[in-house]
Amino acid sequence: MSESTVHDPEQPGGEQPGREQHSPERPVDEGTAQQGSGHPAFEYEKDGAAIYRRSFATIRAEADLGALPPDVAQVAVRMIHACGMTDLVRDLVHTPAVVARARAALRAGAPILCDAAMVASGVTRRRLPADNEVVCTLSDPSVPGLAVELGTTRTAAALELWRDRMDGAVVAVGNAPTALFRLLEMIERGAPRPAAVIGVPVGFVGAAESKDALAAHPLRLEHLVVRGRRGGSAIAAAALNAIASEEE
């Protein structure tokens, strides 16, 4: 083999391991380079505002929102947007004034109490009307001991640290059915009443039952729930964001 045919990776023009070599006579097409040889670039919507507009228009076209009051329908659209299921509407149960009461509470500066950090993280702070405090007490160092003392889950035990903030607050339970049951127990025993409860814990054990308990409870708390097993932190945060601001 002559010297002219030997490729030294350390020399200019030598092959670089792991790097595709392109002839200088053939300019590289940017789209082809991004997708791989022979594959065209993807065509998709890149404008965030346009994506939101089209998403909400699709939801309003496909979901049966006609039976809902306008303010609840607006919240439902956001909840559907978070989960992609337009049939969520059929499982929504709410008191007539839940959105109005929750909005009034937030405008007055009420805190938002969340059972899980994922719910709290999902709240869009710029939408809050009064720079409202968003609270999740699950990571407090005292919670593991409280859970042992009370014989319950950590998420439920963490609600004990809400007591001085509960009066007139907006509560969102998106993760743990035990937290929703515990909330009802606390209020039954004299804890302050929140202004409204978004009750959408998800799961196979206790989720449906906890939401049914909230909806049927003689305390008559203002509430918005998704019946059955469906729910979750994203849906809870979406409901809060829709309540916080009427801007879609």
Short mmCIF file of C-alpha atoms in Angstrom, two decimals:
data_model
loop_
_atom_site.label_atom_id
_atom_site.label_comp_id
_atom_site.label_asym_id
_atom_site.label_seq_id
_atom_site.Cartn_x
_atom_site.Cartn_y
_atom_site.Cartn_z
CA MET A 1 0.00 0.00 0.00
CA SER A 2 1.45 3.36 -0.97
CA GLU A 3 1.65 6.26 1.47
CA SER A 4 -0.96 8.18 -0.49
CA THR A 5 -3.63 5.56 0.38
CA VAL A 6 -2.99 5.52 4.13
CA HIS A 7 -5.50 7.55 6.22
CA ASP A 8 -4.01 8.92 9.41
CA PRO A 9 -6.78 10.15 11.77
CA GLU A 10 -4.33 12.55 13.38
CA GLN A 11 -3.54 14.32 10.10
CA PRO A 12 -5.68 16.99 8.40
CA GLY A 13 -8.10 15.31 6.04
CA GLY A 14 -7.76 11.97 7.79
CA GLU A 15 -10.87 10.06 8.86
CA GLN A 16 -12.15 11.00 12.30
CA PRO A 17 -13.73 8.02 14.06
CA GLY A 18 -17.45 8.56 14.63
CA ARG A 19 -17.67 11.51 12.21
CA GLU A 20 -19.41 11.38 8.84
CA GLN A 21 -17.13 12.55 6.04
CA HIS A 22 -18.62 14.81 3.34
CA SER A 23 -16.97 15.54 0.04
CA PRO A 24 -16.33 19.28 -0.39
CA GLU A 25 -17.84 18.98 -3.89
CA ARG A 26 -21.24 17.95 -2.42
CA PRO A 27 -22.74 20.50 0.00
CA VAL A 28 -24.71 18.96 2.85
CA ASP A 29 -28.44 19.64 2.91
CA GLU A 30 -29.35 20.83 6.41
CA GLY A 31 -32.64 18.93 6.53
CA THR A 32 -31.01 15.72 5.34
CA ALA A 33 -28.17 16.10 7.81
CA GLN A 34 -30.61 16.52 10.69
CA GLN A 35 -32.77 13.54 9.79
CA GLY A 36 -30.17 11.20 8.31
CA SER A 37 -29.32 10.40 4.72
CA GLY A 38 -32.36 10.03 2.50
CA HIS A 39 -34.93 11.23 5.04
CA PRO A 40 -36.66 14.61 4.57
CA ALA A 41 -37.06 17.06 7.45
CA PHE A 42 -40.28 16.73 9.49
CA GLU A 43 -43.07 19.21 8.87
CA TYR A 44 -44.76 20.24 12.12
CA GLU A 45 -46.15 23.28 13.91
CA LYS A 46 -43.45 25.15 15.80
CA ASP A 47 -45.39 28.22 16.96
CA GLY A 48 -46.38 27.74 20.59
CA ALA A 49 -49.33 30.13 20.47
CA ALA A 50 -50.67 28.47 17.34
CA ILE A 51 -50.37 25.04 18.96
CA TYR A 52 -52.44 26.24 21.93
CA ARG A 53 -55.08 27.80 19.67
CA ARG A 54 -55.45 24.69 17.56
CA SER A 55 -55.49 22.43 20.60
CA PHE A 56 -58.23 24.37 22.36
CA ALA A 57 -60.24 24.66 19.14
CA THR A 58 -60.03 20.90 18.69
CA ILE A 59 -61.14 20.29 22.26
CA ARG A 60 -64.10 22.63 21.92
CA ALA A 61 -65.10 20.92 18.67
CA GLU A 62 -64.84 17.38 20.03
CA ALA A 63 -65.83 17.63 23.71
CA ASP A 64 -69.45 17.86 24.80
CA LEU A 65 -69.22 21.06 26.84
CA GLY A 66 -72.77 22.27 26.27
CA ALA A 67 -74.13 21.16 29.64
CA LEU A 68 -71.43 22.97 31.61
CA PRO A 69 -71.59 26.56 32.87
CA PRO A 70 -69.19 28.76 30.85
CA ASP A 71 -66.66 29.12 33.67
CA VAL A 72 -66.59 25.37 34.36
CA ALA A 73 -66.34 24.67 30.62
CA GLN A 74 -63.24 26.86 30.43
CA VAL A 75 -61.65 24.87 33.25
CA ALA A 76 -62.70 21.60 31.62
CA VAL A 77 -60.95 22.58 28.38
CA ARG A 78 -57.67 23.02 30.24
CA MET A 79 -58.12 19.72 32.08
CA ILE A 80 -58.76 17.90 28.81
CA HIS A 81 -55.73 19.59 27.27
CA ALA A 82 -53.61 18.15 30.08
CA CYS A 83 -54.71 14.55 29.51
CA GLY A 84 -55.83 14.34 25.87
CA MET A 85 -59.18 12.74 26.72
CA THR A 86 -62.22 14.67 25.48
CA ASP A 87 -64.57 12.25 27.22
CA LEU A 88 -63.34 13.53 30.58
CA VAL A 89 -66.36 15.85 30.55
CA ARG A 90 -68.76 13.02 31.29
CA ASP A 91 -67.01 12.35 34.61
CA LEU A 92 -66.85 15.95 35.82
CA VAL A 93 -68.89 16.65 38.95
CA HIS A 94 -68.99 20.14 40.42
CA THR A 95 -70.91 22.51 42.62
CA PRO A 96 -72.43 25.44 40.71
CA ALA A 97 -70.22 28.12 42.23
CA VAL A 98 -66.91 26.27 42.55
CA VAL A 99 -65.02 28.23 39.88
CA ALA A 100 -66.43 31.60 40.98
CA ARG A 101 -65.60 30.91 44.63
CA ALA A 102 -62.11 29.68 43.84
CA ARG A 103 -61.38 32.69 41.62
CA ALA A 104 -62.64 35.10 44.24
CA ALA A 105 -60.45 33.43 46.85
CA LEU A 106 -57.35 33.69 44.67
CA ARG A 107 -58.04 37.32 43.85
CA ALA A 108 -58.27 37.97 47.57
CA GLY A 109 -54.81 36.45 48.06
CA ALA A 110 -55.71 32.95 49.28
CA PRO A 111 -53.00 30.29 49.17
CA ILE A 112 -53.13 27.19 47.00
CA LEU A 113 -52.60 23.98 48.98
CA CYS A 114 -51.36 21.00 46.94
CA ASP A 115 -51.01 17.38 48.00
CA ALA A 116 -48.03 16.71 45.71
CA ALA A 117 -45.00 18.61 44.50
CA MET A 118 -45.95 17.82 40.90
CA VAL A 119 -49.23 19.68 41.35
CA ALA A 120 -47.45 22.67 42.86
CA SER A 121 -44.81 22.64 40.12
CA GLY A 122 -47.50 22.65 37.44
CA VAL A 123 -49.03 25.93 38.61
CA THR A 124 -48.09 28.75 36.21
CA ARG A 125 -47.09 31.53 38.57
CA ARG A 126 -47.65 34.36 36.09
CA ARG A 127 -51.35 33.44 35.93
CA LEU A 128 -51.88 33.90 39.67
CA PRO A 129 -53.88 37.08 40.33
CA ALA A 130 -52.30 38.00 43.67
CA ASP A 131 -48.88 36.35 43.64
CA ASN A 132 -50.57 33.62 45.66
CA GLU A 133 -48.53 31.28 47.83
CA VAL A 134 -48.41 27.74 46.42
CA VAL A 135 -47.88 25.24 49.23
CA CYS A 136 -46.88 21.58 49.32
CA THR A 137 -45.84 20.33 52.76
CA LEU A 138 -44.95 16.77 51.78
CA SER A 139 -41.19 17.34 52.05
CA ASP A 140 -41.36 18.82 55.56
CA PRO A 141 -39.01 16.87 57.89
CA SER A 142 -41.80 16.27 60.40
CA VAL A 143 -44.04 14.41 57.93
CA PRO A 144 -42.58 10.88 58.25
CA GLY A 145 -43.07 10.97 62.01
CA LEU A 146 -46.59 12.33 61.65
CA ALA A 147 -47.42 9.51 59.24
CA VAL A 148 -46.31 6.91 61.77
CA GLU A 149 -48.20 8.67 64.57
CA LEU A 150 -51.41 8.92 62.55
CA GLY A 151 -51.07 5.52 60.90
CA THR A 152 -51.52 6.88 57.40
CA THR A 153 -49.58 7.82 54.28
CA ARG A 154 -47.07 10.64 54.26
CA THR A 155 -49.18 12.57 51.78
CA ALA A 156 -52.19 12.43 54.09
CA ALA A 157 -50.11 13.27 57.15
CA ALA A 158 -48.66 16.31 55.41
CA LEU A 159 -52.11 17.91 55.45
CA GLU A 160 -51.74 18.40 59.20
CA LEU A 161 -49.31 21.19 58.35
CA TRP A 162 -52.01 23.01 56.36
CA ARG A 163 -54.17 23.91 59.33
CA ASP A 164 -53.06 27.53 59.69
CA ARG A 165 -53.56 28.13 55.95
CA MET A 166 -56.77 26.21 55.23
CA ASP A 167 -59.33 28.90 55.97
CA GLY A 168 -60.53 30.18 52.60
CA ALA A 169 -57.72 28.43 50.68
CA VAL A 170 -57.97 26.70 47.32
CA VAL A 171 -57.07 23.02 47.74
CA ALA A 172 -55.89 20.76 44.92
CA VAL A 173 -55.52 17.02 45.44
CA GLY A 174 -54.15 15.37 42.31
CA ASN A 175 -52.18 12.42 43.57
CA ALA A 176 -53.26 10.68 46.77
CA PRO A 177 -56.79 9.50 47.62
CA THR A 178 -55.67 9.27 51.25
CA ALA A 179 -55.06 13.02 51.21
CA LEU A 180 -58.62 13.71 50.06
CA PHE A 181 -60.06 11.41 52.71
CA ARG A 182 -57.84 13.06 55.34
CA LEU A 183 -58.99 16.52 54.28
CA LEU A 184 -62.61 15.54 54.87
CA GLU A 185 -61.74 14.01 58.25
CA MET A 186 -59.93 17.15 59.35
CA ILE A 187 -62.81 19.45 58.40
CA GLU A 188 -65.31 17.14 60.09
CA ARG A 189 -63.26 17.56 63.28
CA GLY A 190 -63.19 21.33 63.13
CA ALA A 191 -60.36 22.31 60.80
CA PRO A 192 -61.02 25.50 58.79
CA ARG A 193 -62.98 25.18 55.55
CA PRO A 194 -61.24 25.92 52.27
CA ALA A 195 -62.96 28.07 49.66
CA ALA A 196 -62.88 25.27 47.08
CA VAL A 197 -61.46 21.79 46.55
CA ILE A 198 -60.16 20.43 43.25
CA GLY A 199 -60.38 16.69 43.93
CA VAL A 200 -58.76 14.64 41.16
CA PRO A 201 -56.56 11.97 42.76
CA VAL A 202 -55.67 9.16 40.37
CA GLY A 203 -55.44 5.45 41.02
CA PHE A 204 -57.04 2.07 41.54
CA VAL A 205 -57.34 2.03 45.33
CA GLY A 206 -59.48 4.69 46.94
CA ALA A 207 -59.42 7.23 44.12
CA ALA A 208 -63.03 6.83 42.99
CA GLU A 209 -64.24 6.41 46.56
CA SER A 210 -62.49 9.53 47.87
CA LYS A 211 -63.97 11.68 45.10
CA ASP A 212 -67.43 10.25 45.66
CA ALA A 213 -67.04 11.02 49.36
CA LEU A 214 -66.18 14.65 48.61
CA ALA A 215 -69.06 15.09 46.18
CA ALA A 216 -71.64 13.53 48.51
CA HIS A 217 -70.37 14.88 51.83
CA PRO A 218 -72.87 16.80 53.98
CA LEU A 219 -70.22 19.47 54.54
CA ARG A 220 -71.15 20.69 51.04
CA LEU A 221 -67.68 21.91 50.21
CA GLU A 222 -67.33 23.72 46.91
CA HIS A 223 -65.72 21.10 44.69
CA LEU A 224 -64.70 19.99 41.22
CA VAL A 225 -63.95 16.29 40.80
CA VAL A 226 -63.33 13.73 38.06
CA ARG A 227 -65.26 10.62 38.99
CA GLY A 228 -63.64 7.22 38.80
CA ARG A 229 -60.00 6.25 38.57
CA ARG A 230 -58.84 9.04 36.28
CA GLY A 231 -57.12 12.16 37.51
CA GLY A 232 -53.57 13.12 38.31
CA SER A 233 -51.24 15.98 39.06
CA ALA A 234 -51.29 17.41 35.53
CA ILE A 235 -55.09 17.59 35.53
CA ALA A 236 -55.11 19.22 38.98
CA ALA A 237 -52.55 21.82 37.92
CA ALA A 238 -54.45 22.50 34.70
CA ALA A 239 -57.63 23.16 36.66
CA LEU A 240 -55.77 25.56 38.94
CA ASN A 241 -54.25 27.42 35.99
CA ALA A 242 -57.65 27.82 34.35
CA ILE A 243 -59.20 29.06 37.58
CA ALA A 244 -56.34 31.47 38.24
CA SER A 245 -56.82 33.32 34.95
CA GLU A 246 -59.65 33.46 32.43
CA GLU A 247 -57.06 33.90 29.68
CA GLU A 248 -57.11 30.74 27.60
#
